[in-house]
XYZ file of C-alpha atoms in Angstrom:
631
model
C -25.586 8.812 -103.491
C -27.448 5.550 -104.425
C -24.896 3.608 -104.002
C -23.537 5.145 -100.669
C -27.401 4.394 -99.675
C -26.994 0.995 -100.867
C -23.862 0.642 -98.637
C -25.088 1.742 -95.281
C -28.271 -0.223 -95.738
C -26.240 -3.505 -96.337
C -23.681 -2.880 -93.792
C -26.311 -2.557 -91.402
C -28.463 -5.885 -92.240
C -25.502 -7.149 -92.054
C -24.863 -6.095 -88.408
C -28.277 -7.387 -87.536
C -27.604 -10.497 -89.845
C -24.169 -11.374 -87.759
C -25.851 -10.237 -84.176
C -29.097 -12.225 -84.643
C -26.292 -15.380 -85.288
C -24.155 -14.122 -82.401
C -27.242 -14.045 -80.589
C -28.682 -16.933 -81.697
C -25.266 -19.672 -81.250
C -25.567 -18.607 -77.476
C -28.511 -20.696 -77.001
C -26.145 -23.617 -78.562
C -22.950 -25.622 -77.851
C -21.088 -22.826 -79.371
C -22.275 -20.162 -76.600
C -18.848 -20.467 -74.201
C -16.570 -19.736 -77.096
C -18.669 -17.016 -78.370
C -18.305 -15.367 -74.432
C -14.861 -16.286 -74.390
C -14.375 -14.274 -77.986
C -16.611 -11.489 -76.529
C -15.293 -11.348 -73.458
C -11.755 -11.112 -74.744
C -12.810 -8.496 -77.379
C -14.762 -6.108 -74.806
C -14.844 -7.601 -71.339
C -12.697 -7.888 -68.397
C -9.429 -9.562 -69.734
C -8.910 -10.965 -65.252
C -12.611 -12.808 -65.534
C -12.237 -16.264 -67.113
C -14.088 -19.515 -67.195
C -14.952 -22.680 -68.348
C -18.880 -22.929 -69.265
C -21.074 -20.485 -69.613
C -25.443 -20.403 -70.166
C -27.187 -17.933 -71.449
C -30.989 -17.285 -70.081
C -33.086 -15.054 -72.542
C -33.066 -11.829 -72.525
C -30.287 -10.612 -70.105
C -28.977 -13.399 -67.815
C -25.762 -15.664 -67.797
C -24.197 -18.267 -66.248
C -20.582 -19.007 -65.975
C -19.310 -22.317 -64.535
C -16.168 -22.555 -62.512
C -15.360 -18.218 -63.273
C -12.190 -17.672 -62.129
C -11.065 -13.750 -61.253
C -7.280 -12.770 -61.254
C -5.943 -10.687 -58.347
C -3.011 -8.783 -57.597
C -1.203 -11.608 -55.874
C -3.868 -14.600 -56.155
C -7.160 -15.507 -57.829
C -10.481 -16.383 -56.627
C -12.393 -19.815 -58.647
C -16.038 -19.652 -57.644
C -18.578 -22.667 -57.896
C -20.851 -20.141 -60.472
C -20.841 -16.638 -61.328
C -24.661 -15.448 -62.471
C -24.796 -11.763 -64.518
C -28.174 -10.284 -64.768
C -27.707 -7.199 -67.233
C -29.455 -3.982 -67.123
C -32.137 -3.223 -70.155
C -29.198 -0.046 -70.970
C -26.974 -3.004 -71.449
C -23.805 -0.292 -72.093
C -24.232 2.857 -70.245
C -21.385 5.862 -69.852
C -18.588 3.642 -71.896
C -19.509 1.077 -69.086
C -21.124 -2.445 -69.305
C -24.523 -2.719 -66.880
C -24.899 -5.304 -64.718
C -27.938 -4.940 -62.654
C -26.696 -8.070 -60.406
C -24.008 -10.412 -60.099
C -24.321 -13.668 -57.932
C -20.853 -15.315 -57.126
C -21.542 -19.133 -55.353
C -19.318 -21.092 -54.141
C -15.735 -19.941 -52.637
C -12.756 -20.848 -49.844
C -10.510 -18.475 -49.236
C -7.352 -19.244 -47.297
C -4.667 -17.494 -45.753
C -5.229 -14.139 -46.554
C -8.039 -11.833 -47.602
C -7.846 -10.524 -50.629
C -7.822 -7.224 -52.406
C -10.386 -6.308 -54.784
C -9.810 -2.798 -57.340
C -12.954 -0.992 -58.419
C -13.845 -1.939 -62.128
C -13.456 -0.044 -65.212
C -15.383 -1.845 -67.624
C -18.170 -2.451 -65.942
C -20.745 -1.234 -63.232
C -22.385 -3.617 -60.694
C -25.456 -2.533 -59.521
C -25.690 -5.190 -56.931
C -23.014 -7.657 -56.343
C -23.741 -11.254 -54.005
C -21.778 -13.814 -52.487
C -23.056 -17.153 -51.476
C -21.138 -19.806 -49.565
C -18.334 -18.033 -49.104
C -15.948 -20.080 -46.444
C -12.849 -17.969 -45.186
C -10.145 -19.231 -43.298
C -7.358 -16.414 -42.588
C -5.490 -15.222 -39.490
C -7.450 -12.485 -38.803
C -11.249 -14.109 -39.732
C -12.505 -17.458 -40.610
C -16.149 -17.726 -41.488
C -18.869 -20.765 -42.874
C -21.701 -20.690 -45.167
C -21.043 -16.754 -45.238
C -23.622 -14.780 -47.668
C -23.174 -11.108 -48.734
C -25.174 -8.778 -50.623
C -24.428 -5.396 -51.680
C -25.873 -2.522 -53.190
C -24.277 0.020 -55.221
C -20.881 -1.751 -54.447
C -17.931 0.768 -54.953
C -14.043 0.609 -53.625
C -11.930 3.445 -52.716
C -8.536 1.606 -52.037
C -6.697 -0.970 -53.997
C -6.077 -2.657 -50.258
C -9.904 -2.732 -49.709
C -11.441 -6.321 -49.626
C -15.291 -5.122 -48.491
C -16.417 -2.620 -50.334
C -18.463 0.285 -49.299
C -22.432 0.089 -50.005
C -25.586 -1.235 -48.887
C -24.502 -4.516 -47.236
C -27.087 -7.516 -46.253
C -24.938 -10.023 -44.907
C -25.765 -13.870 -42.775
C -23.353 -16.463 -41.133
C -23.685 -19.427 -39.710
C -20.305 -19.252 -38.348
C -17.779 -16.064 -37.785
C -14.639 -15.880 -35.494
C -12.533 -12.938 -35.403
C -9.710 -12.907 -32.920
C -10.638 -16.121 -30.899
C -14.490 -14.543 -30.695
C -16.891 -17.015 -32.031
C -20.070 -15.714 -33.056
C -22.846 -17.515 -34.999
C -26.342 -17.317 -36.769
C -24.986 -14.098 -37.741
C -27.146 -11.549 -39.157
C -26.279 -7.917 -40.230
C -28.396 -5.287 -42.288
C -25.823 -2.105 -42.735
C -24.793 1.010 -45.180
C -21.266 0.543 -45.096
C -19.487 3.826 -45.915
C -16.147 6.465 -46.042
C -18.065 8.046 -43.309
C -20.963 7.495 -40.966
C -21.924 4.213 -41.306
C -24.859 2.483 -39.651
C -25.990 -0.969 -39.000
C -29.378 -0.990 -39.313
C -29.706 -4.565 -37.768
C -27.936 -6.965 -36.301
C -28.439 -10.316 -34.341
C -26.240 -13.117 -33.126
C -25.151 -15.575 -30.776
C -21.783 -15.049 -28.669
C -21.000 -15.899 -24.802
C -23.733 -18.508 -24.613
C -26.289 -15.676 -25.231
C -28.682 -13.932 -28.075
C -27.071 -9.693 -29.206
C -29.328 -7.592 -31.656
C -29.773 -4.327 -31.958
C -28.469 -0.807 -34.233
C -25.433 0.467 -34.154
C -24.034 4.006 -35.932
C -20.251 4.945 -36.367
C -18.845 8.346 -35.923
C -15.689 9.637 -36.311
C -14.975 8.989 -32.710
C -15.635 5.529 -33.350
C -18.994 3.108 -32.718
C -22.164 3.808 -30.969
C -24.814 1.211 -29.990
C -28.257 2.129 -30.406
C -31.370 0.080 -29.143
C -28.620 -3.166 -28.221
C -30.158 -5.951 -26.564
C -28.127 -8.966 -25.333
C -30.128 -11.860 -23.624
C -28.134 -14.646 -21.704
C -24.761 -13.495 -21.819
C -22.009 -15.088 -20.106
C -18.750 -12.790 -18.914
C -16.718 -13.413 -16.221
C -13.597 -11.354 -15.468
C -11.173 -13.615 -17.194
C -12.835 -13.020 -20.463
C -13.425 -9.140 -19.859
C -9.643 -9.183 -19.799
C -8.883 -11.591 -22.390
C -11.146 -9.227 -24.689
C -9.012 -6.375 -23.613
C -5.960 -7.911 -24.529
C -7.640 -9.125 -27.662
C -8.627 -5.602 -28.820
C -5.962 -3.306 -27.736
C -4.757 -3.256 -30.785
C -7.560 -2.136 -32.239
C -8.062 1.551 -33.469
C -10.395 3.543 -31.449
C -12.325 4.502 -34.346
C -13.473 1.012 -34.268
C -14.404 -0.048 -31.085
C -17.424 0.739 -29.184
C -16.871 4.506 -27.494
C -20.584 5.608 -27.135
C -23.807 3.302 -25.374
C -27.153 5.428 -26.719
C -29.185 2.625 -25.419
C -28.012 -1.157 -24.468
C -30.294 -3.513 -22.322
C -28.561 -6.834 -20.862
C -31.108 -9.165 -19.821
C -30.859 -12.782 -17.674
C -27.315 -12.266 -17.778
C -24.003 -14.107 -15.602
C -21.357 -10.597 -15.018
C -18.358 -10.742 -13.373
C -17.519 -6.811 -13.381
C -14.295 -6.029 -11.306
C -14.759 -7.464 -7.664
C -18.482 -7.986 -8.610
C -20.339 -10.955 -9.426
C -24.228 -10.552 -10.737
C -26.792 -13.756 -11.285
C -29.535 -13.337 -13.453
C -28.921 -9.758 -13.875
C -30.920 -7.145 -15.678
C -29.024 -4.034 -16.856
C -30.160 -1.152 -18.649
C -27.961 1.666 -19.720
C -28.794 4.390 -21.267
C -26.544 7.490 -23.357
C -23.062 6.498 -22.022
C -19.906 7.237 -23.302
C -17.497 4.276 -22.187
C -14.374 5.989 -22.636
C -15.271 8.149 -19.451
C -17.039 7.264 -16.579
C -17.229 10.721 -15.486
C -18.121 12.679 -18.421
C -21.509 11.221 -19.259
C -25.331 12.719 -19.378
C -26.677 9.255 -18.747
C -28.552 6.805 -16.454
C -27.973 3.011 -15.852
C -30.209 0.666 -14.184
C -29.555 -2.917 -12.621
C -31.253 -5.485 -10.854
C -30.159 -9.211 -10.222
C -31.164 -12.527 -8.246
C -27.831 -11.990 -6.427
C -24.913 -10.150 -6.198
C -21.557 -11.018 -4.156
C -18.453 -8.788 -3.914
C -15.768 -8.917 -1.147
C -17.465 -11.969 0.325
C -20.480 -10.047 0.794
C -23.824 -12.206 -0.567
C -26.530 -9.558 -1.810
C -29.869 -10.470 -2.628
C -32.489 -9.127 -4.878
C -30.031 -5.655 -5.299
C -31.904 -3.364 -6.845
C -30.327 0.139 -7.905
C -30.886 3.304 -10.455
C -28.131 5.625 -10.912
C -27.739 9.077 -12.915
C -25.100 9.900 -14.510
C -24.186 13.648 -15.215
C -20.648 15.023 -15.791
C -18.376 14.441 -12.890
C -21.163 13.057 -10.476
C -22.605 9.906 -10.269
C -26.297 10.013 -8.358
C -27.864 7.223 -6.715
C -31.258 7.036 -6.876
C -31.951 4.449 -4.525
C -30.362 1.114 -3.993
C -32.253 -1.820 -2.175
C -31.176 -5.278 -1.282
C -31.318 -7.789 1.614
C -28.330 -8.859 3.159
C -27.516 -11.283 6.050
C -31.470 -11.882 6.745
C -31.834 -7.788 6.838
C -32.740 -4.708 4.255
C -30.387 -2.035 3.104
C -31.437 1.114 1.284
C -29.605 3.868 0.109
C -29.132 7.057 -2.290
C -26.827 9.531 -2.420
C -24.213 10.681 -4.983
C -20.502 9.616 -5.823
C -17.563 12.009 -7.415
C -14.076 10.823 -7.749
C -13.529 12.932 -4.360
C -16.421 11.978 -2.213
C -19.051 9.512 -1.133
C -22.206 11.538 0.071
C -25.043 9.643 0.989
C -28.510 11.120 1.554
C -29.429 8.439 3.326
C -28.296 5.061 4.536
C -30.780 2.250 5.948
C -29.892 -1.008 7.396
C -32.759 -2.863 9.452
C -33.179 -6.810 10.872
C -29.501 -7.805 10.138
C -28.501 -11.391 11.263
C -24.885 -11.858 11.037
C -23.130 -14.871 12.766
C -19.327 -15.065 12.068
C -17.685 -18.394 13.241
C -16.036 -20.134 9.619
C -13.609 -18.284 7.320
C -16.292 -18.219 4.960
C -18.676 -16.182 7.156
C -16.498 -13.087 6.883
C -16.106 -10.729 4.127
C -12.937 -9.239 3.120
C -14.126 -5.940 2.588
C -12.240 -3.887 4.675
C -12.661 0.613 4.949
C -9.934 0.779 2.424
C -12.394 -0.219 -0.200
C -13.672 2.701 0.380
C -11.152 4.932 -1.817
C -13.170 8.183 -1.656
C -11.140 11.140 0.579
C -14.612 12.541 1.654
C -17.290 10.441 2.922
C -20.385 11.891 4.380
C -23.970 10.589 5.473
C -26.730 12.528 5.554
C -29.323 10.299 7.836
C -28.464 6.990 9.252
C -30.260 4.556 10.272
C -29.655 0.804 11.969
C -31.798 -1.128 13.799
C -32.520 -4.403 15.267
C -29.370 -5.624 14.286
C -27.468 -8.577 15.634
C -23.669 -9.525 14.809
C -21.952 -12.190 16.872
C -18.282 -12.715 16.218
C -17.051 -16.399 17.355
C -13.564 -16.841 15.488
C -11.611 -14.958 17.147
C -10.654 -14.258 20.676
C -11.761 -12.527 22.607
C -15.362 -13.268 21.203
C -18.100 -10.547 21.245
C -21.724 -9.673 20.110
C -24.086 -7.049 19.802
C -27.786 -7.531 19.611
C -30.563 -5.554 19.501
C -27.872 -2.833 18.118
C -29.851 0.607 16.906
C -27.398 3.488 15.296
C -28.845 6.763 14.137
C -27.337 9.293 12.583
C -27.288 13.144 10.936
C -25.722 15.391 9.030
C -22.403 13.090 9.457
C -18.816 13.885 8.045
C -17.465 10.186 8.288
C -13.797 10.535 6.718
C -12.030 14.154 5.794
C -8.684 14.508 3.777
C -8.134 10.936 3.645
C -8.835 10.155 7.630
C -11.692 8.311 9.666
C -13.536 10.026 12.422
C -16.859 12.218 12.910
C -15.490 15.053 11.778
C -19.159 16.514 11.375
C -22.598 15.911 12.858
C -24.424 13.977 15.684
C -24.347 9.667 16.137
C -26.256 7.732 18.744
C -25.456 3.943 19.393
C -27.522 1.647 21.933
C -27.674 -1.960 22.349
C -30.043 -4.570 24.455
C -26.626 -6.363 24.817
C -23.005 -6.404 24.195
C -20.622 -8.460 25.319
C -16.602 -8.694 24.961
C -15.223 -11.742 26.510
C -16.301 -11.668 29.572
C -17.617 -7.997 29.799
C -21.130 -7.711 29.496
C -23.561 -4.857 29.206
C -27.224 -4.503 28.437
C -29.118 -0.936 27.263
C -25.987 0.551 26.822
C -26.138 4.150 24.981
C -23.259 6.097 23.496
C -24.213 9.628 22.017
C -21.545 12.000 20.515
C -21.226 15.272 18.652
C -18.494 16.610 16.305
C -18.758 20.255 15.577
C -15.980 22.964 14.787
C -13.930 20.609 14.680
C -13.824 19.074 18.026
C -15.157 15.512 18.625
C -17.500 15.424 22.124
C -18.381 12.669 23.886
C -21.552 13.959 25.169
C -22.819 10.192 26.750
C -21.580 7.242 27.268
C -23.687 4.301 29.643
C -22.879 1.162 29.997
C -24.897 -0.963 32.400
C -23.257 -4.225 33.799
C -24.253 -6.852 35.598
C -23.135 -5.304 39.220
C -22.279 -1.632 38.121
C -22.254 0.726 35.842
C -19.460 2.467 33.475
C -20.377 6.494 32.015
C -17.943 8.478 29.818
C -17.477 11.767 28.541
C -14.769 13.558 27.207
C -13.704 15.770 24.097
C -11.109 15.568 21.208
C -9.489 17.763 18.626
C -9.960 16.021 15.672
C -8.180 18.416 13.089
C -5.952 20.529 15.513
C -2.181 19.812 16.624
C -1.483 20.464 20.261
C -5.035 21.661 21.377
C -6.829 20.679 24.500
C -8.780 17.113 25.366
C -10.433 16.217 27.941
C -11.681 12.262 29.442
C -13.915 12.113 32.269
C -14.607 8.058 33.564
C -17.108 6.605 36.565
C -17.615 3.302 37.204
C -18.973 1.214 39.764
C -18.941 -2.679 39.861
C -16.222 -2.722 37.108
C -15.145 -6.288 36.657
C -11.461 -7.126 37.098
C -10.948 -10.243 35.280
C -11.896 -9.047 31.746
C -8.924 -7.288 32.059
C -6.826 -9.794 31.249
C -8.193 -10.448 27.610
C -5.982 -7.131 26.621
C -3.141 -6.761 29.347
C -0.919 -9.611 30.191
C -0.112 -9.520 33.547
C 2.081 -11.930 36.185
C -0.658 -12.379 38.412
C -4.419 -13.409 37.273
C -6.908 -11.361 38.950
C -10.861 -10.959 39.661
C -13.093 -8.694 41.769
C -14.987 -5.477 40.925
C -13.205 -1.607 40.663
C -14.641 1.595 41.360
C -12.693 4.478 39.919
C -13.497 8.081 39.191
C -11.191 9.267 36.411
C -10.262 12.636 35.123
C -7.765 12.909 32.139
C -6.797 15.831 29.876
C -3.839 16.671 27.735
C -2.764 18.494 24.175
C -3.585 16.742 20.831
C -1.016 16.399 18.196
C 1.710 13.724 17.643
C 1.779 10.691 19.952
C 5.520 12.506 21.919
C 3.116 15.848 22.785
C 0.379 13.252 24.322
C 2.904 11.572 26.297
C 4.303 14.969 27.194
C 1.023 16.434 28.061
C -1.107 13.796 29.987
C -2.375 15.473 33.414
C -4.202 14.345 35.450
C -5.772 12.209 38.157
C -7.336 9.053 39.354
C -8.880 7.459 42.671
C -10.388 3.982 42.805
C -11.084 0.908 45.043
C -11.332 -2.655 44.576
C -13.356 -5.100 46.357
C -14.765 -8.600 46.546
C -10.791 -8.998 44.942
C -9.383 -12.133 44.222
C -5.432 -12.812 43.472
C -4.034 -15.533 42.528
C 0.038 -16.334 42.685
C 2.148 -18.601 41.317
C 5.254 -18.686 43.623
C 7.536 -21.620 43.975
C 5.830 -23.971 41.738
C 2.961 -23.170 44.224
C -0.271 -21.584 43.827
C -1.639 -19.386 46.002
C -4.950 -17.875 46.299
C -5.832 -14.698 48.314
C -8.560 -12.502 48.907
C -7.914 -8.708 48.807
C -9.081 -5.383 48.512
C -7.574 -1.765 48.031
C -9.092 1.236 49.449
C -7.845 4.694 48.466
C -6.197 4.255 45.012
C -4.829 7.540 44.298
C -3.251 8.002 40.563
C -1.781 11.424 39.600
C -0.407 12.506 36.332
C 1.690 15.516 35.452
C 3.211 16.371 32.106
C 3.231 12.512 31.286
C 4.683 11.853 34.795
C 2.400 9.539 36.696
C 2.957 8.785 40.120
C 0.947 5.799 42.386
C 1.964 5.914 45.969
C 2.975 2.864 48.366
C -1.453 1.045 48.363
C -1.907 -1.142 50.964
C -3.250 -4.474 49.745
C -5.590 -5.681 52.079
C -6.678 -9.968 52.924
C -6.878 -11.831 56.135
C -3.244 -13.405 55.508
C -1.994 -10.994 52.613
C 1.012 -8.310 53.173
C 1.712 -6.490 49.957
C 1.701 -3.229 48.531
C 0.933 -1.806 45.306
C 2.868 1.132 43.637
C 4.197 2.765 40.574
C 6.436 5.287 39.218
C 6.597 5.655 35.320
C 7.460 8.521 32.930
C 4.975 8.012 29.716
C 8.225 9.461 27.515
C 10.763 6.894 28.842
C 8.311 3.779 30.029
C 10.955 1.118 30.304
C 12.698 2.612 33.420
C 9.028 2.788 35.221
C 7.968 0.764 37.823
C 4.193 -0.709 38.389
C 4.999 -3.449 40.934
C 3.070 -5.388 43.719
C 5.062 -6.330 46.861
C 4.062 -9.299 48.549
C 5.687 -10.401 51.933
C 5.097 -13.939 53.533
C 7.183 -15.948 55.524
C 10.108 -13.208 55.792
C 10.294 -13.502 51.669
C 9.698 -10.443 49.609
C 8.571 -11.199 45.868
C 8.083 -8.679 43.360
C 5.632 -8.816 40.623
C 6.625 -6.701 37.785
C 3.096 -5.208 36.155
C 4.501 -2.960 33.602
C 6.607 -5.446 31.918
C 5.635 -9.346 32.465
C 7.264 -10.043 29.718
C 10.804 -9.497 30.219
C 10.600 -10.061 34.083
C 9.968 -13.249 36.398
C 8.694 -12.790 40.357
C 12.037 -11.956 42.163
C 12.612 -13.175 45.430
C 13.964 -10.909 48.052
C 14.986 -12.452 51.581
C 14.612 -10.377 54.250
C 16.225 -10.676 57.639
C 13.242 -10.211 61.011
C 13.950 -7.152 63.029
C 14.556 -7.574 66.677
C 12.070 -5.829 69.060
C-alpha cells in the first residue's frame, strides 16, 4: 500500500513537473512546436500555422493560421484564442473568443461544418475582403455570439451577429458604411439595427423575418434616388429570389427628401410614410400611407405641393383628402378606390389657368386612364376656371367656367355618361371658332335611367340658342326626344364642321323638334321623326362658277324640314336676293344617304348649276343649259 502511495504521489508531481515545463517553454522560442505537438495530439487536425504567442493566463496568438475546407482553405493574417477559465468542458475545448484578421476570399464562398472539438463562445472576423459572383465586400467585420451551423453548405452561421462594411455589393447593388446588429436564426430572425448608404441616400431601421418572408419595422430612408429604370432593373435582379427572403410585409417605413419615379409618376422631394402594409397585395392590407412632395408630374400633368393621406383596409382604398395646385388653381379631393370603382366624396377644382398652344402644354392623360368600370362623384365643384385651346383648329376657350355637381354616376359597366344625379355648367364666355357665347348655362338630370336635358342657354352676340331634350341612356329602342330654338344663329361657323361647295354667312332662326327610339345607330336612322322650320336672313353666298366669283345676298323664308321613320323630306325653298334665282331642296333616306339629294339650284343667264350639299366631296357644280321658253 506504501508503495502504491508512493506511486500515485510521484506520477502526479510528475504531471505537474512536465505541465509547469509545458507551460513554462510557451513563454519561449520553443512555444510554436509545443502548439503544433498539442495541437496535433488534442486539437483540430484542419487548423495549422506557422507562429504562435502565448499571453498569460488564457490567450494565444497564431500567425498566418491556415483552416482546411472541404474543397479549399482559408490563410488568415492572425487567429487570436481567448480560452474560457473551464478550459475543457463536456469532452469539448472552451474558447470564450476567437478573433480571425486578415482574409480574401475569391470566387466562391465557402462552407464551414460545426466543430467537434471545440466550442466558440464568440467567434470575429476582421478585414475580411470577398470577391465572389454572388457578393464582394471590403474591410468587412463580423462578430458572433454563440456561433452554431446546421448545414455542411452553410457559410454564416446562425447566432448573435454584429456586423460593419465599408463596402458590400450583392447583385450589382452597392451599399456602403454598412452597419447591421441581428440574431440570425433557423427561424424568426430579427435585425435589431441596421444603417447604410444605397441610391445616393442614408436606410436604417429594424427589420423581423417570418416564415412568409421579411418585415420592416421602424425603416427610415433619407435621400433616396429611384427612378423607374432601376425599380425594374431590381425586379429583374431579384426574381430569382425566394419569397421567404424578400421584403413581403411594411410595419412601418418613412421615405424622406426623396427623387421616386413610381409607374407613370414622378415625385421631387417627396415625403412618404407607410404604415402596416403587406406588399404582396395592394388590396388586402389594414394600413395607411401618407405622401407629400415639392412636385409631382404624371401624364404631362405638373402638380404642386400634392398633399394626400390614404387608408388602406381590405379591398378598399380610402382617400382622406388630397390637395395640390395645378395650372395656377387648387384641387381637393377624398373619396375611396376598389378595383371596381372610383367614388369620390367630393371633388374641388377652383382658379385654374390653363393655356394650351405648344405640344408641351398638353397632357396625355386621356379618360382611359381611368380603368375603373364605376366612377361616381358625390359633390362637384369648379369654378373660376379658364382653359383656352390654341393648337388646334378650330380654336376655343372657356372662361369664367363654374361646374357643380351631386350625387353623380359618371361611367357604369364600362361606359361614359350621367347615368345618375344632377350637373350644372355656366360660363362668362365660350367661344368655338367663330361661335361665341357669354353666360351660357347648361343644367341636366339623369334619373331612372334616362338622361334629361332640363336647360340649355346660350346667349350670342345677335341671338340666342336653348335646348332640351331626353335620352335613354341604358335602354335599347326606347323613346328620345330634342327640342331646339334659336334666334340670330350665325351661319358661317358652320363651316368649321361641314364642308360645303358654297361658303356661306348670315344669321338662322329655326325651331326644331326631334324624337326617335334609342338603341343601335340602324334603329336611330330608322326611327328619326320629326320636324323643322327656319329662316335665314342678313344671308350672304358666295359662288365660285366659271373661274368666277360671285357674291349674292339672300334670304329664305319658310324652311320647312320633315322627318318620318328616317325619311326626311325639304320641299322646292325659294332663295331670295335682288339678282339671285335658286332654290333649295332635299330628299334623303338616313338608311341609304348616298342616293339623297340636298342641292341648291341656281339659274342665271339661261344656265342652271347645281350645288351638291350632301356630298361636296365626290361632286363638282354641274352646269345645265337650258333653252328660254317662248311667250
Amino acid at each position: 500500500m506504501k508503495k502504491l502511495l508512493t506511486f500515485i504521489i510521484s506520477a502526479l508531481l510528475l504531471a505537474v513537473i512536465t505541465l509547469a515545463t509545458l507551460f513554462g517553454l510557451l513563454n519561449t522560442s520553443y512555444a510554436t512546436p509545443i502548439a503544433q505537438w498539442i495541437n496535433q495530439l488534442i486539437g483540430d487536425e484542419r487548423l495549422s500555422f506557422k507562429h504562435v504567442e502565448y499571453d498569460y493566463p488564457l490567450h494565444l496568438r497564431f500567425t498566418q493560421p491556415t483552416i482546411q475546407l472541404n474543397h479549399t482553405s482559408l490563410t488568415f493574417r492572425h487567429l487570436d484564442l481567448w480560452f474560457n477559465p473551464s478550459i475543457y468542458d463536456h469532452d469539448q475545448w472552451q474558447i470564450e473568443s476567437a478573433l480571425f484578421d486578415g482574409v480574401t476570399i475569391d470566387n466562391t464562398l465557402p462552407h464551414f461544418s460545426e466543430p467537434s472539438t471545440f466550442h466558440i463562445h464568440q467567434l470575429a472576423i476582421h478585414n475580411l475582403s470577398l470577391e465572389t459572383d454572388e457578393v464582394s465586400a471590403t474591410a468587412l467585420n463580423v462578430q458572433i455570439k454563440d456561433p452554431h451551423w446546421y448545414r455542411d453548405e452553410q457559410w454564416l452561421p446562425y447566432g448573435t451577429i454584429q456586423l460593419s462594411a465599408e463596402s458590400l455589393q450583392w447583385q450589382g447593388e452597392t451599399m456602403t458604411q454598412l452597419l447591421v446588429d441581428a440574431d440570425h436564426q433557423l427561424t424568426d430572425s430579427r435585425i435589431n439595427g441596421f444603417s447604410f448608404h444605397w441610391r445616393n441616400g442614408l436606410i436604417s431601421g429594424q427589420a423581423e423575418r417570418y416564415p412568409q418572408g421579411w418585415s420592416l419595422v421602424n425603416v427610415t430612408m433619407n435621400h433616396l434616388s429611384l427612378t423607374q429604370d432601376v425599380i425594374a432593373q431590381l425586379r429583374y435582379k431579384w426574381s430569382d429570389t425566394p419569397q421567404t427572403k424578400m421584403i413581403q410585409h411594411i410595419n412601418s417605413l418613412d421615405i424622406l427628401n426623396s427623387n421616386l419615379q413610381i409607374g407613370a409618376v414622378t415625385l421631387n422631394n417627396a415625403d412618404v410614410s407607410i404604415e402596416n402594409m403587406d406588399v404582396t397585395s395592394l388590396w388586402q392590407n389594414q394600413g395607411s400611407i401618407s405622401l407629400h412632395a415639392d412636385n409631382a408630374q404624371w401624364k404631362h400633368l405638373q402638380w404642386v405641393n400634392p398633399d394626400v393621406t390614404v387608408s388602406l383596409t381590405p379591398g378598399k382604398i380610402t382617400i382622406n383628402d388630397f390637395l395640390a395646385d395645378i395650372w395656377q388653381g387648387r384641387l381637393q379631393l377624398s373619396g375611396a378606390l376598389t378595383p371596381d370603382s372610383l367614388h369620390l366624396s367630393n371633388l374641388s377644382l377652383n382658379g385654374v389657368r390653363w393655356y394650351g398652344e405648344q405640344d408641351d402644354d398638353f397632357p396625355t392623360f386621356s379618360f382611359t386612364d381611368l380603368h375603373w368600370p364605376t366612377i361616381a362623384i358625390d359633390q362637384l365643384d369648379i369654378s373660376n376656371t379658364q382653359i383656352i385651346q390654341l393648337k388646334h383648329r378650330p380654336f376655343w376657350q372657356l372662361t369664367g367656367l363654374n361646374v357643380s355637381g351631386t350625387d353623380l354616376t359618371l361611367r357604369h359597366n364600362n361606359q361614359w355618361g350621367l347615368w345618375q344625379g344632377q350637373l350644372s355648367v355656366s360660363a362668362n364666355s365660350a367661344s368655338i371658332g367663330k361661335l361665341h357665347t357669354s353666360q351660357a348655362i347648361i343644367e341636366m338630370t339623369s334619373d331612372a335611367h334616362t338622361w334629361s336635358l332640363t336647360r340649355a342657354f346660350l346667349p350670342l352676340k345677335y341671338g340666342y340658342l336653348k335646348a332640351q331634350g331626353s335620352w335613354p341612356i341604358d335602354s335599347n329602342e326606347a323613346p328620345w326626344s330634342l327640342h331646339v330654338q334659336s334666334d340670330g344663329l350665325p351661319l358661317e361657323p358652320l363651316t368649321q364642321w361641314v364642308s360645303l361647295p358654297i361658303s356661306l354667312s348670315g344669321f338662322a332662326e329655326a325651331n326644331l323638334s326631334l324624337n326617335g327610339m334609342a338603341g343601335s345607330p340602324t334603329i336611330m336612322k330608322h326611327t328619326l321623326s320629326g320636324q323643322a322650320q327656319g329662316s335665314v336672313y342678313r344671308g350672304v353666298m358666295t359662288m365660285q362658277q366659271d373661274n368666277t366669283t360671285t357674291i349674292q345676298p339672300f334670304a329664305i323664308n319658310g324652311i320647312d324640314v320633315t322627318a318620318d321613320r328616317g325619311k326626311i323630306s325639304l320641299p322646292e325653298t325659294t332663295i331670295q336676293g335682288t339678282t339671285l334665282n335658286a332654290i333649295l331642296f332635299g330628299d334623303l333616306d338616313l338608311v341609304d344617304l348616298k342616293t339623297g339629294k340636298l342641292e341648291i339650284r341656281e339659274t342665271a343667264h339661261g344656265k342652271t348649276t347645281v350645288y351638291d350639299l350632301l356630298h361636296p366631296k365626290d361632286t363638282t357644280p354641274e352646269e345645265k343649259t337650258t333653252t328660254p321658253q317662248s311667250p
